[in-house]
Coordinates of C-alpha atoms and ligand atoms in Angstrom, one line a residue:
M1452 CA 112.7 -36.4 -75.2
S1453 CA 116.0 -38.1 -75.5
G1454 CA 116.0 -41.4 -77.4
P1455 CA 118.6 -44.1 -76.7
D1456 CA 120.8 -42.9 -79.6
E1457 CA 121.0 -39.4 -78.2
I1458 CA 121.8 -40.7 -74.8
E1459 CA 124.6 -42.9 -76.2
Q1460 CA 126.2 -40.0 -78.0
V1461 CA 125.9 -37.5 -75.1
L1462 CA 127.1 -40.0 -72.6
T1463 CA 130.3 -40.6 -74.6
E1464 CA 131.0 -36.9 -74.8
V1465 CA 130.3 -36.3 -71.1
F1466 CA 132.4 -39.3 -70.1
D1467 CA 135.3 -38.1 -72.2
E1468 CA 135.1 -34.5 -70.9
A1469 CA 134.6 -35.4 -67.3
S1470 CA 137.5 -37.9 -67.5
R1471 CA 139.9 -35.0 -67.9
A1472 CA 139.1 -33.6 -64.4
T1473 CA 141.7 -34.7 -62.0
D1474 CA 141.1 -32.3 -59.0
G1475 CA 140.2 -33.6 -55.6
E1476 CA 141.3 -36.6 -53.5
P1477 CA 139.5 -39.7 -52.3
A1478 CA 138.0 -39.1 -48.9
S1479 CA 140.3 -40.3 -46.1
Y1480 CA 138.5 -39.6 -42.9
I1481 CA 137.2 -43.2 -43.2
P1482 CA 140.6 -44.8 -43.7
E1483 CA 139.4 -47.7 -45.9
L1484 CA 137.9 -45.2 -48.4
S1485 CA 141.3 -43.9 -49.3
A1486 CA 142.5 -47.4 -50.3
V1487 CA 141.1 -47.0 -53.8
D1488 CA 142.3 -46.2 -57.3
P1489 CA 141.5 -42.5 -57.6
D1490 CA 141.2 -42.7 -61.4
L1491 CA 138.2 -45.1 -61.4
F1492 CA 135.3 -43.5 -63.3
G1493 CA 132.0 -45.1 -64.0
L1494 CA 128.8 -43.6 -65.5
S1495 CA 125.5 -45.3 -66.1
I1496 CA 122.1 -44.1 -67.3
C1497 CA 118.9 -46.1 -67.0
D1498 CA 116.0 -44.6 -69.0
A1499 CA 112.3 -44.9 -68.1
D1500 CA 112.0 -48.0 -70.4
G1501 CA 114.8 -49.7 -68.5
N1502 CA 117.5 -49.3 -71.2
M1503 CA 120.9 -49.1 -69.5
T1504 CA 123.8 -47.1 -71.1
R1505 CA 127.2 -47.4 -69.4
R1506 CA 130.7 -46.0 -69.7
G1507 CA 134.0 -46.8 -68.0
D1508 CA 134.0 -48.6 -64.7
A1509 CA 130.2 -48.9 -64.6
D1510 CA 130.4 -52.3 -62.9
H1511 CA 133.0 -51.4 -60.3
A1512 CA 131.5 -51.9 -56.8
F1513 CA 132.0 -49.2 -54.2
T1514 CA 130.2 -48.4 -50.9
I1515 CA 127.1 -46.3 -51.2
Q1516 CA 127.8 -44.0 -48.3
S1517 CA 125.4 -41.1 -48.1
V1518 CA 123.3 -42.3 -51.0
S1519 CA 122.0 -44.8 -48.4
K1520 CA 120.3 -41.8 -46.8
V1521 CA 117.8 -41.7 -49.7
L1522 CA 117.1 -45.4 -49.3
S1523 CA 116.7 -45.2 -45.5
H1524 CA 114.5 -42.1 -45.9
L1525 CA 112.3 -44.0 -48.4
C1526 CA 112.1 -46.9 -45.9
V1527 CA 110.9 -44.6 -43.1
L1528 CA 108.4 -42.8 -45.4
A1529 CA 107.0 -46.2 -46.3
C1530 CA 106.3 -47.2 -42.7
L1531 CA 105.7 -44.0 -40.6
D1532 CA 103.4 -41.0 -41.0
D1533 CA 104.7 -37.5 -41.6
D1534 CA 104.0 -36.2 -38.1
T1535 CA 106.0 -39.0 -36.4
I1536 CA 108.9 -38.4 -38.8
A1537 CA 108.7 -34.6 -38.3
E1538 CA 109.1 -34.9 -34.6
R1539 CA 112.6 -36.3 -35.2
V1540 CA 113.8 -34.7 -38.4
G1541 CA 112.9 -31.7 -40.6
V1542 CA 113.1 -31.0 -44.4
E1543 CA 115.2 -27.8 -44.5
P1544 CA 118.6 -27.4 -46.1
T1545 CA 121.4 -26.7 -43.6
G1546 CA 123.9 -24.7 -45.6
E1547 CA 126.5 -26.6 -43.5
D1548 CA 128.7 -29.6 -44.0
Y1549 CA 127.0 -33.0 -44.0
D1550 CA 128.6 -33.9 -40.6
S1551 CA 128.0 -30.5 -39.0
I1552 CA 127.0 -30.6 -35.3
I1553 CA 126.5 -26.8 -34.8
K1554 CA 123.0 -26.5 -36.2
L1555 CA 121.8 -29.6 -34.4
D1556 CA 122.9 -28.1 -31.1
H1557 CA 121.1 -24.8 -31.8
H1558 CA 117.9 -26.2 -33.2
K1559 CA 117.7 -29.4 -31.3
R1560 CA 116.3 -31.3 -34.3
P1561 CA 118.2 -32.4 -37.4
F1562 CA 117.5 -30.2 -40.4
N1563 CA 116.9 -33.0 -42.9
P1564 CA 117.5 -36.7 -43.5
M1565 CA 120.3 -36.1 -46.1
V1566 CA 122.8 -35.0 -43.5
N1567 CA 124.4 -37.3 -40.9
A1568 CA 122.4 -36.1 -37.9
G1569 CA 119.1 -36.6 -39.8
A1570 CA 120.1 -40.0 -41.2
I1571 CA 121.1 -41.2 -37.8
A1572 CA 117.7 -40.1 -36.4
V1573 CA 116.0 -41.9 -39.3
T1574 CA 118.0 -45.0 -38.6
D1575 CA 116.7 -45.0 -35.0
L1576 CA 113.1 -44.6 -36.3
L1577 CA 113.7 -47.7 -38.5
M1578 CA 114.8 -49.6 -35.5
S1579 CA 111.6 -48.7 -33.7
A1580 CA 109.5 -49.6 -36.7
H1581 CA 111.2 -53.0 -37.4
G1582 CA 112.7 -54.1 -34.1
E1583 CA 115.3 -56.8 -34.4
K1584 CA 114.6 -57.2 -38.1
A1585 CA 115.6 -53.6 -38.9
L1586 CA 118.8 -54.6 -40.9
E1587 CA 117.1 -57.5 -42.7
K1588 CA 114.0 -55.5 -43.6
T1589 CA 115.8 -52.3 -44.7
L1590 CA 118.4 -54.3 -46.8
A1591 CA 115.5 -56.1 -48.5
V1592 CA 114.1 -52.7 -49.6
Y1593 CA 117.6 -51.5 -50.7
A1594 CA 117.9 -54.7 -52.8
R1595 CA 114.5 -54.3 -54.4
L1596 CA 115.1 -50.7 -55.4
L1597 CA 118.6 -51.3 -56.6
G1598 CA 117.3 -54.2 -58.8
R1599 CA 119.3 -56.8 -57.0
E1600 CA 118.5 -60.2 -55.5
N1601 CA 120.4 -59.1 -52.4
V1602 CA 122.9 -56.6 -51.2
E1603 CA 126.2 -57.1 -49.4
I1604 CA 128.0 -55.0 -46.8
D1605 CA 131.7 -54.2 -47.3
D1606 CA 132.9 -55.3 -44.0
A1607 CA 136.3 -53.6 -44.2
V1608 CA 134.7 -50.2 -44.8
F1609 CA 132.1 -50.9 -42.1
Q1610 CA 134.8 -51.8 -39.6
S1611 CA 136.9 -48.8 -40.6
E1612 CA 134.1 -46.4 -40.0
Q1613 CA 133.0 -48.1 -36.8
R1614 CA 136.5 -47.7 -35.5
T1615 CA 137.0 -44.1 -36.5
G1616 CA 133.5 -42.5 -36.6
E1617 CA 133.9 -40.3 -33.5
R1618 CA 132.2 -37.3 -35.1
N1619 CA 129.1 -39.4 -35.9
R1620 CA 129.3 -40.8 -32.4
A1621 CA 129.2 -37.2 -31.1
I1622 CA 126.2 -36.4 -33.2
A1623 CA 124.4 -39.5 -32.0
H1624 CA 125.1 -38.7 -28.4
L1625 CA 123.7 -35.2 -28.9
L1626 CA 120.6 -36.7 -30.5
K1627 CA 120.3 -39.0 -27.6
N1628 CA 120.7 -36.1 -25.2
F1629 CA 117.7 -34.3 -27.0
G1630 CA 115.6 -37.5 -26.8
L1631 CA 115.7 -37.8 -30.6
I1632 CA 116.9 -41.4 -30.6
D1633 CA 115.4 -44.2 -28.5
H1634 CA 118.0 -47.0 -28.9
P1635 CA 121.6 -47.2 -27.6
V1636 CA 124.0 -45.0 -29.5
E1637 CA 126.3 -47.8 -30.6
D1638 CA 123.4 -49.9 -31.9
V1639 CA 122.0 -47.1 -34.0
L1640 CA 125.5 -46.2 -35.3
A1641 CA 126.2 -49.8 -36.2
L1642 CA 123.0 -49.9 -38.4
Y1643 CA 123.8 -46.5 -39.9
F1644 CA 127.4 -47.5 -40.8
K1645 CA 126.2 -50.8 -42.3
H1646 CA 123.7 -48.9 -44.5
C1647 CA 126.6 -46.6 -45.6
S1648 CA 128.8 -49.7 -46.4
V1649 CA 126.4 -51.4 -48.8
R1650 CA 128.2 -52.2 -52.0
V1651 CA 126.7 -50.9 -55.3
T1652 CA 127.7 -50.1 -58.8
T1653 CA 126.8 -47.1 -61.0
Q1654 CA 124.3 -49.4 -62.7
D1655 CA 122.5 -50.0 -59.4
L1656 CA 122.3 -46.3 -58.8
A1657 CA 121.1 -45.6 -62.3
R1658 CA 118.3 -48.2 -61.8
L1659 CA 117.4 -46.7 -58.4
G1660 CA 117.3 -43.3 -60.1
A1661 CA 115.0 -44.6 -62.8
V1662 CA 112.6 -46.1 -60.2
L1663 CA 112.4 -42.6 -58.6
A1664 CA 112.1 -40.9 -62.0
R1665 CA 109.1 -43.2 -62.7
H1666 CA 107.6 -42.1 -59.3
G1667 CA 108.0 -45.6 -57.9
R1668 CA 107.4 -47.9 -60.8
A1669 CA 110.1 -50.3 -62.0
P1670 CA 111.8 -49.1 -65.2
G1671 CA 110.2 -50.6 -68.3
S1672 CA 107.4 -52.2 -66.4
D1673 CA 104.2 -51.4 -64.5
E1674 CA 105.4 -53.1 -61.3
V1675 CA 104.9 -50.6 -58.4
L1676 CA 107.9 -50.7 -56.0
L1677 CA 107.1 -47.5 -54.1
D1678 CA 104.2 -45.4 -53.3
T1679 CA 104.1 -42.2 -55.4
E1680 CA 103.7 -39.9 -52.4
C1681 CA 106.8 -41.4 -50.7
V1682 CA 108.7 -40.7 -53.9
R1683 CA 107.5 -37.2 -54.1
K1684 CA 108.6 -36.5 -50.5
A1685 CA 112.0 -38.2 -51.0
L1686 CA 112.7 -36.3 -54.2
S1687 CA 111.7 -33.0 -52.7
V1688 CA 114.2 -33.5 -49.9
M1689 CA 116.9 -34.6 -52.4
F1690 CA 116.2 -31.6 -54.5
S1691 CA 116.8 -29.0 -51.8
C1692 CA 119.3 -30.9 -49.5
G1693 CA 120.9 -33.8 -51.4
M1694 CA 124.2 -32.2 -52.5
Y1695 CA 125.5 -31.1 -49.1
N1696 CA 126.1 -27.4 -48.8
Y1697 CA 126.4 -27.2 -52.6
A1698 CA 122.6 -27.8 -52.9
G1699 CA 121.7 -24.2 -54.0
Q1700 CA 124.4 -24.1 -56.7
W1701 CA 123.5 -27.6 -57.9
I1702 CA 119.8 -26.6 -58.3
Y1703 CA 120.9 -23.5 -60.1
E1704 CA 123.1 -25.3 -62.6
V1705 CA 121.8 -28.8 -62.8
G1706 CA 118.2 -28.5 -61.5
L1707 CA 117.7 -32.1 -60.6
P1708 CA 117.1 -34.1 -57.4
A1709 CA 120.4 -35.8 -56.5
K1710 CA 122.5 -37.2 -53.7
S1711 CA 126.2 -37.6 -53.4
G1712 CA 128.2 -39.8 -51.1
V1713 CA 131.8 -39.4 -49.9
S1714 CA 133.0 -42.6 -51.6
G1715 CA 132.6 -40.5 -54.8
C1716 CA 129.2 -41.6 -56.0
V1717 CA 126.3 -39.4 -57.2
L1718 CA 122.7 -40.5 -57.8
I1719 CA 120.8 -38.1 -60.1
V1720 CA 117.1 -38.3 -60.9
A1721 CA 115.6 -36.7 -64.0
P1722 CA 111.8 -37.2 -63.2
G1723 CA 109.9 -38.9 -66.0
R1724 CA 113.1 -39.4 -68.0
M1725 CA 116.1 -41.3 -66.4
G1726 CA 118.2 -42.2 -63.5
V1727 CA 122.0 -41.5 -63.5
G1728 CA 124.7 -43.2 -61.4
V1729 CA 128.2 -41.8 -61.3
Y1730 CA 131.3 -43.0 -59.5
S1731 CA 134.7 -41.3 -59.3
P1732 CA 136.4 -41.3 -55.9
R1733 CA 138.2 -37.9 -56.1
V1734 CA 135.9 -35.6 -54.0
D1735 CA 135.9 -31.8 -53.5
A1736 CA 136.1 -29.9 -50.3
R1737 CA 132.4 -30.4 -49.7
G1738 CA 132.6 -34.2 -50.1
S1739 CA 131.1 -34.5 -53.6
S1740 CA 132.7 -36.3 -56.5
V1741 CA 134.4 -33.8 -58.8
R1742 CA 133.7 -35.8 -61.9
G1743 CA 130.3 -36.6 -60.6
V1744 CA 129.3 -33.0 -60.3
L1745 CA 130.8 -32.1 -63.6
A1746 CA 129.0 -35.0 -65.3
G1747 CA 125.7 -33.9 -63.8
R1748 CA 126.2 -30.4 -65.1
L1749 CA 127.1 -31.6 -68.6
L1750 CA 124.3 -34.2 -68.8
S1751 CA 121.7 -31.7 -67.6
E1752 CA 122.8 -29.1 -70.2
R1753 CA 123.1 -31.5 -73.1
L1754 CA 120.0 -33.5 -72.5
N1755 CA 118.1 -30.5 -71.4
L1756 CA 117.2 -32.0 -68.1
H1757 CA 117.0 -28.9 -65.8
L1758 CA 113.5 -29.1 -64.2
L1759 CA 113.0 -25.4 -64.2
S1760 CA 114.1 -24.8 -67.7
G1761 CA 111.6 -23.6 -70.3
A1762 CA 113.8 -24.5 -73.2
Ligands
LIG2253 N1 129.4 -42.9 -43.8 C1 129.7 -41.5 -44.0 C2 129.6 -40.7 -42.7 O1 128.6 -40.9 -42.0 C3 128.8 -40.9 -45.0 C4 129.1 -39.5 -45.4 C5 128.7 -39.2 -46.8 O2 128.8 -39.9 -47.7 O3 128.3 -38.0 -46.9 O4 130.4 -39.8 -42.4

């Protein structure tokens, strides 16, 4: 087990090493996302006892993007049964880009809730479950799991994606064509884009990771925030599908459930041990933060976090 001193020391090393990586560029297909300092770099770890260790721009706020898919998946797992969810979305990795439309057209059901098609279908399920209160209710869950009083939406990023998100619009129309969403396409997309535009810091992500690492209990307390079964299901999907079409290599090298977002954030969960939040906006061709992936690899190696390691 890693004590706070070891975490402090390893985090310093990992932060310094990962800081040297300068490949990649901030995502620009959502125009507002490119209006960012590419050199920002924040790294936070929250251990099971709730101790927070941070480096760099750990308090810098950015939009959560696809890490919202984990939170929305948890929301749907908490209110609907497996069969109802399985009618709309599966749990298989795609091996395709996160915004791919090809497999959806062939298989007529999104592969998993960690890619755009699956998350849009999940968003529609949340609208059916909560009606007009869907935004309010889901953001309340987001806030609770992120350890905040409330969360705010970055309106500039939301508007930017709403204005330019034609690919997601195409995916949503195809879902509608297959009868996989019940509400009007624009309403479902508006909620999905709002979820993607929630502002967080690496500390928030680390805390969320720690809740998942503790199978639903708040770090450092016995307060139950999530049902253990929901956490098991969400972590299983993150493990196999969370890192876009890099998921296999990520399991091979890092061996931890994780989710990345195109703003440059990565949420990593080391079950029983800690949650990690990383933010660095330079992303690779698959849409994952270059420093985030590197930091994940180094942390797993140095703190011996790989779940399948016998060392
Ligand atoms: N809002 C982004 C989209 O739907 C999220 C993508 C991501 O972070 O992977 O395209």
